[in-house]
Amino acid sequence: MAANHAKNFAAVDGVELVAGVDVDPARLEAFQTAHKIPNGFASLDAAIAWGQFDAVANVTPDSIHHPTTLAALKAGKHVFCEKPLATDAAKAFEMADAAEQAGLINMVNLTYRNVAQLQRARQIVQSGQIGTVKHVEASYLQSWLSSKFWGDWRTGNNWLWRLSKKHGSNGTLGDIGIHILDFASYGSGLDIERIFARLKTFDKAPGNRMGEYELDANDSFVMTVDFSNGALGVIHSSRWASGHINELRLRVYGELGSVEVQHRHDGSRLRVCMGDDLDTALWKDVEVPPVPTNYERFAEAVRSGKNQQPDFRHAAELQKVLDLAMVSDGQHREVAVHQPQ
Ligand SMILES: NC(=O)c1ccc[n+]([C@@H]2O[C@H](COP(=O)([O-])OP(=O)(O)OC[C@H]3O[C@@H](n4cnc5c(N)ncnc54)[C@H](O)[C@@H]3O)[C@@H](O)[C@H]2O)c1
């Protein structure tokens, strides 16, 4: 993912990639070479001691976001952090507090905000064109446990840490659940009020273990949701969705019409059915021009000194929903998001 950051940031006017940091020397060297980055450091502390930079893109594994982001903020650096912001909501709120107290730019890479079709769907819903929203369906489907489109998960540490709680992963829920929760609530313009979640981990290897990795993090989840306006929703996700590489779908149904966003590895689509088309159930494609990416907006935020969304606090609020999904699954009960449990 750091390669993605490097490519995207390098394309933003006025942004210069001045250094790479990785605890793995081979990966650091390959990264610097691929992106022509002049300086390299084996730790963030070493980079901070050098200090010749304004901002950090934190693309470390999930459990490393918290200590490294706090260290960067303490050194007065703006931070663009990968999702999930942390491994639990308490840590995520601590990061949001630290960034706000320091008055530093803090944004989280909820990548699918870059999907122009999602932005337009939100505008359509919020303009009232589909009326009061009654029902929401959202899914995030991947298949890297059943396909080799991205390589064989058995052979790479970059996949194995995602399957192991001890290595800081909250499984599918933590990895891509945060994306689809944001996709569903941002696209529908509605907050999540109550959830009921089920998580599932399937056996994948003898003893459900590969070397040092116990494969105990969830592979799939399903969630029913009550939104702030009373609408009901279903949100689900799996790494076993054979035939889908990386596909997010959102359908928002209102009393005057509906919108559907589909984002796949090979493109995005927005369709609407509303007005006179409701009676014939005719769906029409909507063409949408590109929108500024998170990378561009982070650079703009650093330049202007004005924070943009999605910020750490928003990501921490989503993290709270992820934490509660684990409570809901563990206790087999519905939980309210905005009340003490
Ligand atoms: N926004 C998205 O769409 C998206 C997509 C993929 C991954 N991600 C996120 O990006 C992050 C990284 O994922 P990845 O797939 O690139 O993982 P990865 O395992 O391929 O890469 C992580 C890198 O961090 C390095 N690292 C570990 N500890 C470090 C430390 N203390 N200091 C510096 N470097 C350290 C590792 O050596 C490795 O090179 C994760 O949080 C993941 O959830 C986001």
mmCIF file of C-alpha atoms and ligand atoms in Angstrom:
data_model
loop_
_atom_site.group_PDB
_atom_site.id
_atom_site.type_symbol
_atom_site.label_atom_id
_atom_site.label_comp_id
_atom_site.label_asym_id
_atom_site.label_seq_id
_atom_site.Cartn_x
_atom_site.Cartn_y
_atom_site.Cartn_z
ATOM 1 C CA MET A 1 0.000 0.000 0.000
ATOM 2 C CA ALA A 2 2.966 2.314 0.609
ATOM 3 C CA ALA A 3 3.725 2.056 -3.126
ATOM 4 C CA ASN A 4 0.243 3.410 -3.765
ATOM 5 C CA HIS A 5 0.868 6.330 -1.404
ATOM 6 C CA ALA A 6 4.216 7.069 -3.019
ATOM 7 C CA LYS A 7 2.727 7.055 -6.531
ATOM 8 C CA ASN A 8 -0.229 9.224 -5.541
ATOM 9 C CA PHE A 9 1.686 11.736 -3.411
ATOM 10 C CA ALA A 10 4.442 12.076 -6.023
ATOM 11 C CA ALA A 11 1.760 13.139 -8.526
ATOM 12 C CA VAL A 12 0.537 16.019 -6.323
ATOM 13 C CA ASP A 13 2.016 19.407 -7.231
ATOM 14 C CA GLY A 14 4.385 20.683 -4.565
ATOM 15 C CA VAL A 15 4.714 17.356 -2.730
ATOM 16 C CA GLU A 16 8.191 15.859 -2.500
ATOM 17 C CA LEU A 17 8.895 12.360 -1.185
ATOM 18 C CA VAL A 18 12.004 12.939 0.885
ATOM 19 C CA ALA A 19 12.404 9.692 2.863
ATOM 20 C CA GLY A 20 11.183 6.154 3.406
ATOM 21 C CA VAL A 21 11.027 4.326 6.738
ATOM 22 C CA ASP A 22 10.800 0.551 7.119
ATOM 23 C CA VAL A 23 12.074 -1.885 9.745
ATOM 24 C CA ASP A 24 12.708 -4.383 6.928
ATOM 25 C CA PRO A 25 15.900 -3.256 5.115
ATOM 26 C CA ALA A 26 15.141 -5.152 1.881
ATOM 27 C CA ARG A 27 11.664 -3.650 1.625
ATOM 28 C CA LEU A 28 13.062 -0.186 2.397
ATOM 29 C CA GLU A 29 15.650 -0.439 -0.345
ATOM 30 C CA ALA A 30 13.152 -1.721 -2.891
ATOM 31 C CA PHE A 31 10.732 1.070 -1.948
ATOM 32 C CA GLN A 32 13.348 3.811 -2.237
ATOM 33 C CA THR A 33 14.562 2.479 -5.586
ATOM 34 C CA ALA A 34 11.077 2.058 -7.062
ATOM 35 C CA HIS A 35 10.029 5.591 -6.118
ATOM 36 C CA LYS A 36 13.411 7.385 -6.373
ATOM 37 C CA ILE A 37 13.341 8.407 -2.707
ATOM 38 C CA PRO A 38 16.714 9.836 -1.596
ATOM 39 C CA ASN A 39 16.731 9.059 2.155
ATOM 40 C CA GLY A 40 15.945 5.871 4.077
ATOM 41 C CA PHE A 41 15.623 5.116 7.793
ATOM 42 C CA ALA A 42 15.300 1.855 9.733
ATOM 43 C CA SER A 43 12.992 3.450 12.308
ATOM 44 C CA LEU A 44 10.661 6.388 12.648
ATOM 45 C CA ASP A 45 12.756 7.634 15.578
ATOM 46 C CA ALA A 46 15.773 7.907 13.259
ATOM 47 C CA ALA A 47 13.698 9.807 10.693
ATOM 48 C CA ILE A 48 12.404 12.158 13.394
ATOM 49 C CA ALA A 49 15.950 12.797 14.640
ATOM 50 C CA TRP A 50 16.809 13.819 11.039
ATOM 51 C CA GLY A 51 13.584 15.844 10.899
ATOM 52 C CA GLN A 52 13.679 17.221 7.323
ATOM 53 C CA PHE A 53 9.995 16.663 6.509
ATOM 54 C CA ASP A 54 6.562 18.201 7.147
ATOM 55 C CA ALA A 55 4.264 15.200 7.131
ATOM 56 C CA VAL A 56 4.135 11.426 7.446
ATOM 57 C CA ALA A 57 2.106 8.884 5.487
ATOM 58 C CA ASN A 58 1.725 6.036 7.974
ATOM 59 C CA VAL A 59 1.336 2.793 5.998
ATOM 60 C CA THR A 60 2.514 0.345 8.653
ATOM 61 C CA PRO A 61 0.477 -2.713 9.767
ATOM 62 C CA ASP A 62 -2.644 -1.880 11.800
ATOM 63 C CA SER A 63 -1.147 -2.448 15.265
ATOM 64 C CA ILE A 64 1.792 -0.124 14.495
ATOM 65 C CA HIS A 65 -0.356 2.904 13.561
ATOM 66 C CA HIS A 66 -0.900 3.963 17.187
ATOM 67 C CA PRO A 67 2.680 4.174 18.514
ATOM 68 C CA THR A 68 4.142 5.574 15.300
ATOM 69 C CA THR A 69 1.408 8.164 14.767
ATOM 70 C CA LEU A 70 1.721 9.395 18.364
ATOM 71 C CA ALA A 71 5.496 9.682 17.901
ATOM 72 C CA ALA A 72 5.089 11.644 14.651
ATOM 73 C CA LEU A 73 2.536 13.996 16.233
ATOM 74 C CA LYS A 74 4.809 14.528 19.225
ATOM 75 C CA ALA A 75 7.511 15.597 16.772
ATOM 76 C CA GLY A 76 5.080 18.154 15.280
ATOM 77 C CA LYS A 77 4.491 16.296 12.002
ATOM 78 C CA HIS A 78 1.137 16.169 10.187
ATOM 79 C CA VAL A 79 -0.108 12.579 9.717
ATOM 80 C CA PHE A 80 -2.003 10.823 6.958
ATOM 81 C CA CYS A 81 -2.678 7.410 8.508
ATOM 82 C CA GLU A 82 -3.869 4.204 6.950
ATOM 83 C CA LYS A 83 -7.077 2.595 8.126
ATOM 84 C CA PRO A 84 -8.095 1.210 10.554
ATOM 85 C CA LEU A 85 -6.761 4.125 12.602
ATOM 86 C CA ALA A 86 -5.897 1.749 15.481
ATOM 87 C CA THR A 87 -6.757 -1.687 16.769
ATOM 88 C CA ASP A 88 -9.420 -0.394 19.171
ATOM 89 C CA ALA A 89 -11.477 2.739 19.733
ATOM 90 C CA ALA A 90 -9.649 3.811 22.930
ATOM 91 C CA LYS A 91 -6.356 4.025 21.023
ATOM 92 C CA ALA A 92 -8.048 5.696 18.057
ATOM 93 C CA PHE A 93 -9.605 8.416 20.260
ATOM 94 C CA GLU A 94 -6.222 8.935 21.952
ATOM 95 C CA MET A 95 -4.731 9.587 18.495
ATOM 96 C CA ALA A 96 -7.566 11.988 17.591
ATOM 97 C CA ASP A 97 -7.109 13.878 20.893
ATOM 98 C CA ALA A 98 -3.326 14.094 20.410
ATOM 99 C CA ALA A 99 -3.628 15.423 16.849
ATOM 100 C CA GLU A 100 -6.284 17.987 17.747
ATOM 101 C CA GLN A 101 -4.413 19.190 20.846
ATOM 102 C CA ALA A 102 -1.265 19.623 18.770
ATOM 103 C CA GLY A 103 -3.247 21.475 16.072
ATOM 104 C CA LEU A 104 -1.820 19.168 13.381
ATOM 105 C CA ILE A 105 -3.443 17.934 10.179
ATOM 106 C CA ASN A 106 -4.792 14.430 10.715
ATOM 107 C CA MET A 107 -6.554 12.380 8.052
ATOM 108 C CA VAL A 108 -7.264 8.698 7.537
ATOM 109 C CA ASN A 109 -7.094 6.970 4.190
ATOM 110 C CA LEU A 110 -10.658 5.788 3.769
ATOM 111 C CA THR A 111 -9.821 5.160 0.125
ATOM 112 C CA TYR A 112 -13.320 4.853 -1.196
ATOM 113 C CA ARG A 113 -13.993 8.546 -0.536
ATOM 114 C CA ASN A 114 -12.002 8.859 -3.792
ATOM 115 C CA VAL A 115 -14.874 7.170 -5.655
ATOM 116 C CA ALA A 116 -16.662 10.025 -7.430
ATOM 117 C CA GLN A 117 -19.795 7.888 -7.761
ATOM 118 C CA LEU A 118 -20.021 7.588 -3.955
ATOM 119 C CA GLN A 119 -19.706 11.368 -3.554
ATOM 120 C CA ARG A 120 -22.471 11.938 -6.128
ATOM 121 C CA ALA A 121 -24.728 9.287 -4.536
ATOM 122 C CA ARG A 122 -24.422 11.115 -1.207
ATOM 123 C CA GLN A 123 -25.326 14.423 -2.898
ATOM 124 C CA ILE A 124 -28.391 12.842 -4.524
ATOM 125 C CA VAL A 125 -29.561 11.355 -1.215
ATOM 126 C CA GLN A 126 -28.909 14.555 0.722
ATOM 127 C CA SER A 127 -30.680 16.689 -1.896
ATOM 128 C CA GLY A 128 -33.897 14.809 -1.062
ATOM 129 C CA GLN A 129 -34.324 13.412 -4.599
ATOM 130 C CA ILE A 130 -34.927 9.861 -3.344
ATOM 131 C CA GLY A 131 -37.013 11.021 -0.364
ATOM 132 C CA THR A 132 -36.704 9.546 3.101
ATOM 133 C CA VAL A 133 -34.310 6.608 3.138
ATOM 134 C CA LYS A 134 -35.983 3.405 4.329
ATOM 135 C CA HIS A 135 -33.475 0.666 3.576
ATOM 136 C CA VAL A 136 -29.722 0.310 2.933
ATOM 137 C CA GLU A 137 -27.691 -2.623 1.598
ATOM 138 C CA ALA A 138 -23.897 -2.524 1.587
ATOM 139 C CA SER A 139 -21.295 -5.180 0.927
ATOM 140 C CA TYR A 140 -17.530 -5.417 0.547
ATOM 141 C CA LEU A 141 -16.472 -8.595 -1.223
ATOM 142 C CA GLN A 142 -12.953 -9.952 -1.616
ATOM 143 C CA SER A 143 -11.750 -13.439 -2.529
ATOM 144 C CA TRP A 144 -8.064 -13.630 -1.627
ATOM 145 C CA LEU A 145 -8.669 -16.670 0.595
ATOM 146 C CA SER A 146 -10.115 -18.621 -2.341
ATOM 147 C CA SER A 147 -8.323 -17.083 -5.346
ATOM 148 C CA LYS A 148 -4.739 -16.200 -6.249
ATOM 149 C CA PHE A 149 -5.558 -12.951 -8.071
ATOM 150 C CA TRP A 150 -3.365 -11.074 -5.536
ATOM 151 C CA GLY A 151 -1.007 -14.054 -4.967
ATOM 152 C CA ASP A 152 -1.152 -16.973 -2.537
ATOM 153 C CA TRP A 153 -2.010 -15.799 1.005
ATOM 154 C CA ARG A 154 -0.119 -18.804 2.430
ATOM 155 C CA THR A 155 3.195 -17.456 1.192
ATOM 156 C CA GLY A 156 3.376 -13.842 2.358
ATOM 157 C CA ASN A 157 3.699 -12.168 5.759
ATOM 158 C CA ASN A 158 1.731 -9.284 4.263
ATOM 159 C CA TRP A 159 -1.320 -11.614 4.109
ATOM 160 C CA LEU A 160 -0.645 -13.717 7.191
ATOM 161 C CA TRP A 161 -0.671 -10.828 9.711
ATOM 162 C CA ARG A 162 -4.167 -9.990 8.467
ATOM 163 C CA LEU A 163 -5.373 -13.443 9.590
ATOM 164 C CA SER A 164 -3.926 -13.362 13.106
ATOM 165 C CA LYS A 165 -5.258 -11.533 16.157
ATOM 166 C CA LYS A 166 -1.899 -11.722 17.919
ATOM 167 C CA HIS A 167 -0.379 -9.849 14.985
ATOM 168 C CA GLY A 168 -2.810 -6.998 15.542
ATOM 169 C CA SER A 169 -5.520 -7.854 13.041
ATOM 170 C CA ASN A 170 -9.250 -7.656 13.707
ATOM 171 C CA GLY A 171 -9.752 -9.719 10.558
ATOM 172 C CA THR A 172 -12.141 -8.749 7.808
ATOM 173 C CA LEU A 173 -14.056 -6.535 10.215
ATOM 174 C CA GLY A 174 -11.001 -4.417 11.064
ATOM 175 C CA ASP A 175 -9.398 -4.554 7.627
ATOM 176 C CA ILE A 176 -12.265 -3.780 5.249
ATOM 177 C CA GLY A 177 -15.232 -3.502 7.642
ATOM 178 C CA ILE A 178 -14.135 0.049 8.356
ATOM 179 C CA HIS A 179 -14.298 0.846 4.617
ATOM 180 C CA ILE A 180 -17.778 -0.545 4.129
ATOM 181 C CA LEU A 181 -19.154 1.082 7.303
ATOM 182 C CA ASP A 182 -17.873 4.421 6.007
ATOM 183 C CA PHE A 183 -19.151 3.684 2.472
ATOM 184 C CA ALA A 184 -22.627 2.862 3.817
ATOM 185 C CA SER A 185 -22.986 5.748 6.268
ATOM 186 C CA TYR A 186 -21.243 8.387 4.130
ATOM 187 C CA GLY A 187 -23.102 7.375 0.958
ATOM 188 C CA SER A 188 -26.494 7.285 2.670
ATOM 189 C CA GLY A 189 -25.752 10.407 4.718
ATOM 190 C CA LEU A 190 -26.946 8.521 7.817
ATOM 191 C CA ASP A 191 -25.290 7.688 11.137
ATOM 192 C CA ILE A 192 -25.280 4.156 12.486
ATOM 193 C CA GLU A 193 -27.279 3.943 15.735
ATOM 194 C CA ARG A 194 -27.600 0.234 16.581
ATOM 195 C CA ILE A 195 -25.939 -2.916 15.300
ATOM 196 C CA PHE A 196 -26.229 -6.674 15.570
ATOM 197 C CA ALA A 197 -23.148 -8.449 14.193
ATOM 198 C CA ARG A 198 -21.990 -12.010 13.500
ATOM 199 C CA LEU A 199 -18.344 -12.802 12.763
ATOM 200 C CA LYS A 200 -17.014 -16.057 11.336
ATOM 201 C CA THR A 201 -13.561 -17.611 11.130
ATOM 202 C CA PHE A 202 -13.178 -20.767 9.035
ATOM 203 C CA ASP A 203 -10.369 -23.330 9.485
ATOM 204 C CA LYS A 204 -7.763 -22.701 6.780
ATOM 205 C CA ALA A 205 -4.726 -24.834 7.668
ATOM 206 C CA PRO A 206 -3.806 -27.832 9.870
ATOM 207 C CA GLY A 207 -4.373 -26.708 13.472
ATOM 208 C CA ASN A 208 -5.495 -23.389 11.961
ATOM 209 C CA ARG A 209 -1.908 -22.167 12.103
ATOM 210 C CA MET A 210 0.864 -21.263 9.641
ATOM 211 C CA GLY A 211 4.251 -20.980 11.397
ATOM 212 C CA GLU A 212 4.077 -18.169 13.957
ATOM 213 C CA TYR A 213 0.620 -17.099 12.717
ATOM 214 C CA GLU A 214 -2.480 -18.453 14.456
ATOM 215 C CA LEU A 215 -5.256 -17.971 11.891
ATOM 216 C CA ASP A 216 -7.884 -16.809 14.352
ATOM 217 C CA ALA A 217 -9.048 -13.433 12.975
ATOM 218 C CA ASN A 218 -12.500 -13.341 11.348
ATOM 219 C CA ASP A 219 -12.894 -14.032 7.598
ATOM 220 C CA SER A 220 -16.467 -12.769 7.189
ATOM 221 C CA PHE A 221 -19.066 -10.688 8.992
ATOM 222 C CA VAL A 222 -22.732 -9.843 8.629
ATOM 223 C CA MET A 223 -24.369 -6.954 10.426
ATOM 224 C CA THR A 224 -27.870 -5.568 10.719
ATOM 225 C CA VAL A 225 -28.013 -1.859 11.366
ATOM 226 C CA ASP A 226 -30.481 0.803 12.525
ATOM 227 C CA PHE A 227 -29.667 4.214 11.063
ATOM 228 C CA SER A 228 -30.283 7.593 12.687
ATOM 229 C CA ASN A 229 -33.491 8.251 10.696
ATOM 230 C CA GLY A 230 -34.967 4.835 11.540
ATOM 231 C CA ALA A 231 -33.946 3.150 8.252
ATOM 232 C CA LEU A 232 -32.805 -0.466 8.451
ATOM 233 C CA GLY A 233 -29.654 -1.736 6.809
ATOM 234 C CA VAL A 234 -27.593 -4.849 6.154
ATOM 235 C CA ILE A 235 -23.827 -4.592 5.870
ATOM 236 C CA HIS A 236 -21.668 -7.604 5.140
ATOM 237 C CA SER A 237 -18.212 -8.557 4.014
ATOM 238 C CA SER A 238 -16.075 -11.600 3.255
ATOM 239 C CA ARG A 239 -12.666 -12.680 2.027
ATOM 240 C CA TRP A 240 -14.320 -15.819 0.658
ATOM 241 C CA ALA A 241 -16.465 -14.069 -1.977
ATOM 242 C CA SER A 242 -15.185 -16.147 -4.893
ATOM 243 C CA GLY A 243 -15.504 -14.325 -8.195
ATOM 244 C CA HIS A 244 -15.196 -10.858 -6.610
ATOM 245 C CA ILE A 245 -11.700 -9.401 -6.381
ATOM 246 C CA ASN A 246 -12.378 -6.181 -4.497
ATOM 247 C CA GLU A 247 -15.932 -5.011 -4.839
ATOM 248 C CA LEU A 248 -17.954 -2.541 -2.771
ATOM 249 C CA ARG A 249 -21.639 -2.073 -3.379
ATOM 250 C CA LEU A 250 -24.098 0.315 -1.790
ATOM 251 C CA ARG A 251 -27.821 0.457 -2.466
ATOM 252 C CA VAL A 252 -29.857 3.181 -0.774
ATOM 253 C CA TYR A 253 -33.623 2.854 -1.124
ATOM 254 C CA GLY A 254 -35.860 5.878 -0.470
ATOM 255 C CA GLU A 255 -39.572 6.457 -0.753
ATOM 256 C CA LEU A 256 -39.085 8.479 -3.980
ATOM 257 C CA GLY A 257 -36.250 6.495 -5.569
ATOM 258 C CA SER A 258 -32.987 4.637 -5.112
ATOM 259 C CA VAL A 259 -29.270 4.929 -5.829
ATOM 260 C CA GLU A 260 -26.745 2.164 -6.367
ATOM 261 C CA VAL A 261 -22.958 2.522 -6.313
ATOM 262 C CA GLN A 262 -20.705 -0.291 -7.405
ATOM 263 C CA HIS A 263 -16.945 0.012 -7.106
ATOM 264 C CA ARG A 264 -14.777 -2.794 -8.484
ATOM 265 C CA HIS A 265 -11.065 -3.242 -9.073
ATOM 266 C CA ASP A 266 -11.742 -2.379 -12.725
ATOM 267 C CA GLY A 267 -14.062 0.618 -12.396
ATOM 268 C CA SER A 268 -17.016 2.274 -10.695
ATOM 269 C CA ARG A 269 -20.643 2.787 -11.592
ATOM 270 C CA LEU A 270 -23.570 4.863 -10.270
ATOM 271 C CA ARG A 271 -27.170 4.022 -11.199
ATOM 272 C CA VAL A 272 -30.386 5.675 -10.098
ATOM 273 C CA CYS A 273 -34.047 4.842 -10.315
ATOM 274 C CA MET A 274 -36.295 7.753 -9.392
ATOM 275 C CA GLY A 275 -39.132 10.026 -10.473
ATOM 276 C CA ASP A 276 -41.254 8.590 -13.316
ATOM 277 C CA ASP A 277 -38.836 5.646 -13.643
ATOM 278 C CA LEU A 278 -40.006 4.207 -10.313
ATOM 279 C CA ASP A 279 -43.161 2.736 -11.818
ATOM 280 C CA THR A 280 -41.242 0.870 -14.518
ATOM 281 C CA ALA A 281 -38.209 0.127 -12.277
ATOM 282 C CA LEU A 282 -35.952 1.664 -14.923
ATOM 283 C CA TRP A 283 -32.385 2.241 -13.723
ATOM 284 C CA LYS A 284 -30.216 4.848 -15.422
ATOM 285 C CA ASP A 285 -26.432 5.224 -15.300
ATOM 286 C CA VAL A 286 -25.084 8.565 -14.076
ATOM 287 C CA GLU A 287 -21.725 9.740 -15.448
ATOM 288 C CA VAL A 288 -19.607 11.501 -12.840
ATOM 289 C CA PRO A 289 -16.328 13.435 -13.241
ATOM 290 C CA PRO A 290 -13.414 12.510 -10.922
ATOM 291 C CA VAL A 291 -13.153 14.079 -7.450
ATOM 292 C CA PRO A 292 -9.972 15.120 -5.585
ATOM 293 C CA THR A 293 -8.358 12.137 -3.866
ATOM 294 C CA ASN A 294 -7.571 11.824 -0.157
ATOM 295 C CA TYR A 295 -3.897 12.260 -1.099
ATOM 296 C CA GLU A 296 -4.609 15.553 -2.874
ATOM 297 C CA ARG A 297 -6.851 16.765 -0.063
ATOM 298 C CA PHE A 298 -4.284 15.862 2.625
ATOM 299 C CA ALA A 299 -1.641 17.869 0.742
ATOM 300 C CA GLU A 300 -4.111 20.753 0.455
ATOM 301 C CA ALA A 301 -4.886 20.514 4.196
ATOM 302 C CA VAL A 302 -1.180 20.708 5.062
ATOM 303 C CA ARG A 303 -0.769 23.655 2.692
ATOM 304 C CA SER A 304 -3.782 25.563 4.031
ATOM 305 C CA GLY A 305 -3.525 24.475 7.682
ATOM 306 C CA LYS A 306 -7.219 23.500 7.569
ATOM 307 C CA ASN A 307 -8.034 19.866 8.358
ATOM 308 C CA GLN A 308 -10.229 17.871 5.978
ATOM 309 C CA GLN A 309 -12.392 14.752 6.204
ATOM 310 C CA PRO A 310 -12.097 11.891 6.907
ATOM 311 C CA ASP A 311 -10.168 12.919 10.022
ATOM 312 C CA PHE A 312 -8.918 10.888 12.993
ATOM 313 C CA ARG A 313 -12.067 11.606 15.027
ATOM 314 C CA HIS A 314 -14.317 10.267 12.289
ATOM 315 C CA ALA A 315 -12.154 7.138 12.015
ATOM 316 C CA ALA A 316 -12.250 6.725 15.809
ATOM 317 C CA GLU A 317 -16.077 6.887 15.735
ATOM 318 C CA LEU A 318 -16.043 4.122 13.097
ATOM 319 C CA GLN A 319 -13.570 2.171 15.211
ATOM 320 C CA LYS A 320 -16.094 2.295 18.036
ATOM 321 C CA VAL A 321 -18.647 0.581 15.783
ATOM 322 C CA LEU A 322 -16.048 -2.114 14.971
ATOM 323 C CA ASP A 323 -15.374 -2.666 18.687
ATOM 324 C CA LEU A 324 -19.111 -2.918 19.356
ATOM 325 C CA ALA A 325 -19.518 -5.412 16.508
ATOM 326 C CA MET A 326 -17.143 -7.700 18.426
ATOM 327 C CA VAL A 327 -19.187 -7.168 21.618
ATOM 328 C CA SER A 328 -22.393 -7.893 19.700
ATOM 329 C CA ASP A 329 -20.972 -11.089 18.219
ATOM 330 C CA GLY A 330 -19.483 -12.257 21.519
ATOM 331 C CA GLN A 331 -22.676 -11.627 23.515
ATOM 332 C CA HIS A 332 -25.186 -12.441 20.729
ATOM 333 C CA ARG A 333 -27.049 -9.199 21.273
ATOM 334 C CA GLU A 334 -27.865 -5.901 19.632
ATOM 335 C CA VAL A 335 -25.807 -2.933 20.821
ATOM 336 C CA ALA A 336 -26.421 0.817 20.717
ATOM 337 C CA VAL A 337 -23.564 2.904 19.333
ATOM 338 C CA HIS A 338 -24.219 6.192 21.153
ATOM 339 C CA GLN A 339 -25.116 4.914 24.633
ATOM 340 C CA PRO A 340 -23.006 3.373 27.384
ATOM 341 C CA GLN A 341 -23.140 -0.458 27.156
HETATM 342 N N1 LIG B 1 -6.774 2.210 2.271
HETATM 343 C C1 LIG B 1 -6.705 1.064 1.641
HETATM 344 O O1 LIG B 1 -7.446 0.815 0.706
HETATM 345 C C2 LIG B 1 -5.679 0.053 2.067
HETATM 346 C C3 LIG B 1 -5.301 -0.992 1.232
HETATM 347 C C4 LIG B 1 -4.314 -1.879 1.662
HETATM 348 C C5 LIG B 1 -3.747 -1.720 2.923
HETATM 349 N N2 LIG B 1 -4.166 -0.697 3.708
HETATM 350 C C6 LIG B 1 -3.586 -0.502 5.055
HETATM 351 O O2 LIG B 1 -2.222 -0.140 4.902
HETATM 352 C C7 LIG B 1 -1.467 -0.660 5.998
HETATM 353 C C8 LIG B 1 -0.313 -1.486 5.470
HETATM 354 O O3 LIG B 1 -0.828 -2.552 4.709
HETATM 355 P P1 LIG B 1 0.109 -3.319 3.639
HETATM 356 O O4 LIG B 1 -0.756 -4.243 2.888
HETATM 357 O O5 LIG B 1 0.917 -2.329 2.888
HETATM 358 O O6 LIG B 1 1.007 -4.140 4.664
HETATM 359 P P2 LIG B 1 2.452 -4.773 4.431
HETATM 360 O O7 LIG B 1 2.619 -5.777 5.502
HETATM 361 O O8 LIG B 1 2.622 -5.160 2.996
HETATM 362 O O9 LIG B 1 3.440 -3.503 4.664
HETATM 363 C C9 LIG B 1 3.669 -2.941 5.916
HETATM 364 C C10 LIG B 1 5.113 -2.438 5.963
HETATM 365 O O10 LIG B 1 5.334 -1.788 7.213
HETATM 366 C C11 LIG B 1 6.645 -2.153 7.666
HETATM 367 N N3 LIG B 1 6.707 -1.922 9.114
HETATM 368 C C12 LIG B 1 6.296 -2.740 10.121
HETATM 369 N N4 LIG B 1 6.533 -2.150 11.315
HETATM 370 C C13 LIG B 1 7.095 -0.957 11.059
HETATM 371 C C14 LIG B 1 7.563 0.111 11.888
HETATM 372 N N5 LIG B 1 7.484 0.045 13.224
HETATM 373 N N6 LIG B 1 8.105 1.196 11.293
HETATM 374 C C15 LIG B 1 8.208 1.280 9.938
HETATM 375 N N7 LIG B 1 7.777 0.300 9.109
HETATM 376 C C16 LIG B 1 7.210 -0.796 9.662
HETATM 377 C C17 LIG B 1 6.776 -3.605 7.251
HETATM 378 O O11 LIG B 1 8.120 -4.019 7.242
HETATM 379 C C18 LIG B 1 6.149 -3.566 5.854
HETATM 380 O O12 LIG B 1 7.100 -3.248 4.850
HETATM 381 C C19 LIG B 1 -2.441 -1.462 6.866
HETATM 382 O O13 LIG B 1 -2.871 -0.684 7.943
HETATM 383 C C20 LIG B 1 -3.594 -1.751 5.929
HETATM 384 O O14 LIG B 1 -4.823 -1.901 6.603
HETATM 385 C C21 LIG B 1 -5.098 0.178 3.297
#
